[in-house]
Amino acid sequence: MANTLSFSVPILLTALLCMTVTCFNEDQSVLLQFKAHITSNPLNVWPYNWSSATSVCHWTGISCGINGRVTALNLPNMNLYGTILPSLGKLSLLSVLNMSGNSFHGHLPSELANLQRLELMDLSHNELSGGIPPWFGNLTKLQYLSLYGNNFTGSISPYLFSMINLETMDFSHNFLQGSLPHEIGNLPKLKILRLRYNKLSNPIPAAIYNVSSLEVADFMFNNFSGSISRNIGNLTKLREIYVAHTDIGGIEAC
């Protein structure tokens, strides 16, 4: 038994090392493929060290964990033009994805639903379009989601509100329509909700007054109607609420 164990441990360690190296190489391959699909870089600010000759963990905008796997992709305000590739969903240990302030266009690929460890996604100030996909609801570790300033259309899916750790949701400056789903009440940690400059309508759902963590609610420049419920008093942490340029008629009468 002892001899068997002495051989098993080195074999196990070797197998784990091979798995880590394989995943490391896959992360690098995914990011090089992503770079190759950037169709325009007018400011010529793409990091020079994104090369197979350099460890991916030393690339500008990349952070890695102790195992050498990519955990963060930070490429904000680089004026990059292209699409978000489905293969980015293979970065299985990614916790931060920040590509705000660029010119990415097209739809968000469903493969991003595989980023189960994601805690922050900032895709604000791009040119993304289509509907906001319901698979966001699979990202249950997500705490910060900003899609501000894109071209998203359609309604807000109730499935989005499975992100039970979400603290900030910013869908401002898009072209969203329809109602705010009552499932908004399923976000127990939500602090900041920003929806200004869309085409959302109908009354604000009563379930929102159960989100006791809410601090900021921004509904400006929409077609919301009805009135603010007296139950707003339940929101003891609420600091700011914006309803100007909507059809909301104030706080309901006693």
XYZ file of C-alpha atoms in Angstrom:
254
model
C 0.000 0.000 0.000
C 2.808 2.408 0.903
C 4.570 1.838 -2.424
C 1.331 2.373 -4.276
C 0.790 5.659 -2.434
C 4.346 6.842 -3.075
C 3.817 6.427 -6.795
C 0.308 7.923 -6.762
C 1.276 11.286 -5.255
C 3.866 12.224 -7.929
C 1.494 11.063 -10.645
C -1.293 13.207 -9.182
C 0.962 16.254 -8.898
C 2.153 15.786 -12.474
C -1.436 15.517 -13.698
C -2.438 18.693 -11.849
C 0.573 20.538 -13.243
C -0.296 19.456 -16.765
C -3.883 20.633 -16.295
C -2.684 24.035 -15.041
C -0.243 24.450 -17.934
C -2.924 23.409 -20.427
C -5.419 25.938 -19.029
C -2.705 28.619 -18.902
C -1.929 28.039 -22.579
C -5.630 28.085 -23.416
C -6.071 31.443 -21.653
C -3.206 32.852 -23.690
C -4.613 31.418 -26.911
C -8.070 32.869 -26.217
C -6.659 36.348 -25.612
C -4.431 36.276 -28.692
C -7.476 35.280 -30.731
C -9.387 38.171 -29.168
C -6.566 40.558 -30.097
C -6.556 39.265 -33.679
C -10.239 40.150 -34.031
C -9.782 43.787 -33.034
C -10.478 45.401 -36.385
C -9.381 48.917 -35.513
C -7.118 50.544 -32.953
C -7.011 54.175 -34.105
C -5.216 55.457 -31.027
C -2.553 52.775 -31.439
C -2.695 52.058 -27.733
C -2.938 48.278 -27.884
C -0.439 46.901 -25.356
C 2.805 46.035 -27.127
C 3.504 43.075 -24.867
C 0.480 40.991 -25.888
C 2.619 38.356 -27.563
C 3.183 34.619 -27.277
C 6.789 35.489 -26.430
C 5.649 37.023 -23.127
C 3.828 35.356 -20.250
C 0.138 36.242 -20.354
C 0.387 37.265 -16.695
C 2.750 40.083 -17.692
C 0.485 41.502 -20.373
C -0.934 44.976 -19.883
C -4.488 44.791 -18.597
C -4.198 41.192 -17.414
C -4.127 39.909 -13.846
C -3.516 36.299 -12.863
C -4.054 34.171 -9.801
C -1.358 32.192 -7.999
C -1.957 29.314 -10.406
C -1.133 31.477 -13.419
C -4.718 31.539 -14.706
C -6.208 34.818 -15.947
C -8.528 36.391 -13.356
C -8.987 39.931 -14.718
C -9.207 41.551 -18.150
C -9.019 45.350 -17.898
C -8.958 47.237 -21.208
C -10.972 50.429 -20.586
C -10.881 53.580 -22.738
C -8.601 52.217 -25.453
C -10.928 53.048 -28.376
C -10.822 49.446 -29.574
C -13.224 48.427 -32.348
C -14.424 44.878 -32.839
C -16.732 42.219 -31.431
C -16.720 40.325 -28.164
C -15.722 36.787 -29.086
C -17.550 33.710 -27.762
C -14.178 32.191 -26.842
C -13.824 34.684 -23.969
C -16.224 32.367 -22.179
C -13.307 29.918 -21.825
C -11.575 32.211 -19.312
C -13.202 30.161 -16.585
C -11.460 31.843 -13.617
C -12.185 35.409 -14.756
C -13.593 37.575 -11.966
C -13.205 41.028 -13.586
C -14.136 41.972 -17.163
C -13.781 45.685 -17.892
C -13.864 46.774 -21.532
C -15.686 50.067 -21.019
C -15.062 53.101 -23.192
C -14.379 51.280 -26.449
C -16.329 50.642 -29.650
C -17.262 46.995 -29.332
C -20.385 46.197 -31.332
C -22.729 43.304 -32.020
C -24.517 41.011 -29.597
C -23.157 39.554 -26.377
C -22.304 35.875 -26.990
C -24.077 33.293 -24.836
C -20.721 31.667 -24.021
C -20.079 34.464 -21.525
C -22.579 32.665 -19.297
C -19.713 30.248 -18.542
C -17.878 32.963 -16.578
C -19.309 31.661 -13.328
C -16.702 33.409 -11.155
C -17.313 36.864 -12.587
C -17.810 39.555 -9.941
C -17.513 42.703 -12.081
C -18.564 43.289 -15.676
C -18.255 46.794 -17.107
C -19.132 47.089 -20.798
C -20.350 50.678 -20.584
C -19.769 53.219 -23.357
C -19.638 50.783 -26.267
C -21.910 50.076 -29.249
C -23.332 46.718 -28.199
C -26.826 45.896 -29.441
C -29.623 43.354 -29.301
C -31.445 42.362 -26.159
C -29.819 42.128 -22.749
C -29.456 38.341 -22.610
C -31.230 36.399 -19.850
C -28.139 34.244 -19.243
C -26.822 37.051 -17.034
C -28.968 35.377 -14.406
C -26.456 32.492 -14.350
C -23.713 34.806 -13.071
C -24.684 34.493 -9.439
C -21.382 35.878 -8.122
C -21.706 39.108 -10.100
C -21.702 42.200 -7.884
C -21.321 45.006 -10.440
C -22.925 45.129 -13.894
C -22.793 48.210 -16.110
C -24.142 48.259 -19.665
C -24.498 52.072 -19.631
C -24.374 53.844 -22.977
C -24.923 51.062 -25.502
C -27.666 50.249 -28.015
C -29.514 47.497 -26.172
C -33.184 47.103 -27.081
C -36.158 45.022 -26.007
C -37.442 44.304 -22.537
C -35.622 43.481 -19.309
C -35.851 39.737 -18.764
C -37.038 38.579 -15.318
C -34.293 35.942 -15.438
C -31.710 38.682 -14.903
C -32.780 38.960 -11.303
C -31.197 35.662 -10.292
C -27.926 37.532 -9.693
C -28.392 37.343 -5.947
C -25.089 39.063 -5.094
C -25.612 42.030 -7.414
C -25.011 45.414 -5.777
C -24.922 47.734 -8.819
C -27.040 47.483 -11.974
C -26.646 50.265 -14.540
C -28.628 49.980 -17.784
C -28.814 53.756 -18.396
C -28.692 55.300 -21.874
C -30.008 52.384 -23.919
C -33.299 51.751 -25.736
C -35.003 49.349 -23.337
C -38.800 49.108 -23.356
C -41.576 47.513 -21.345
C -41.943 47.122 -17.604
C -39.397 46.738 -14.866
C -40.060 43.118 -13.765
C -41.326 42.525 -10.245
C -38.439 40.066 -9.854
C -36.360 43.152 -9.029
C -37.385 42.286 -5.486
C -35.206 39.150 -5.682
C -31.957 41.133 -5.417
C -31.302 41.275 -1.667
C -27.981 43.126 -1.946
C -28.858 45.701 -4.609
C -27.612 49.165 -3.657
C -27.560 51.132 -6.913
C -30.145 50.864 -9.708
C -29.717 53.185 -12.679
C -32.172 53.046 -15.594
C -32.265 56.646 -16.854
C -32.662 57.445 -20.559
C -34.554 54.375 -21.746
C -38.155 53.843 -22.853
C -39.353 51.854 -19.863
C -43.012 52.231 -18.939
C -45.828 51.215 -16.554
C -45.705 51.624 -12.788
C -42.608 50.806 -10.782
C -43.245 47.328 -9.320
C -44.195 47.170 -5.662
C -41.525 44.505 -5.087
C -38.819 47.151 -5.278
C -39.887 48.450 -1.860
C -38.700 45.140 -0.396
C -35.101 45.743 -1.502
C -34.015 47.121 1.860
C -30.386 47.526 0.734
C -31.293 50.061 -1.994
C -29.427 53.383 -1.748
C -29.810 54.958 -5.220
C -32.731 54.525 -7.649
C -32.592 56.451 -10.928
C -35.672 56.248 -13.185
C -35.286 59.605 -15.008
C -36.140 60.086 -18.678
C -38.410 57.059 -19.035
C -42.156 56.550 -19.439
C -42.810 55.152 -15.976
C -46.296 55.980 -14.711
C -48.341 55.718 -11.531
C -47.012 56.996 -8.241
C -44.372 56.247 -5.640
C -45.792 53.936 -2.994
C -45.873 55.001 0.632
C -43.900 51.798 1.193
C -40.850 53.750 0.088
C -40.469 54.289 3.814
C -39.304 50.661 3.978
C -36.159 51.687 2.106
C -34.325 53.059 5.112
C -30.983 53.190 3.290
C -32.305 55.102 0.279
C -30.306 58.304 -0.246
C -31.275 59.316 -3.787
C -34.281 58.704 -6.009
C -34.727 60.362 -9.409
C -38.102 60.393 -11.176
C -37.935 63.652 -13.177
C -38.980 63.466 -16.827
C -41.250 60.472 -16.268
C -45.037 60.194 -15.870
C -44.771 59.343 -12.184
C -47.178 61.575 -10.289
C -45.467 61.791 -6.924
C -46.084 59.810 -3.738
C -49.464 58.087 -3.444
C -52.029 59.701 -1.179
C -52.854 58.328 2.250
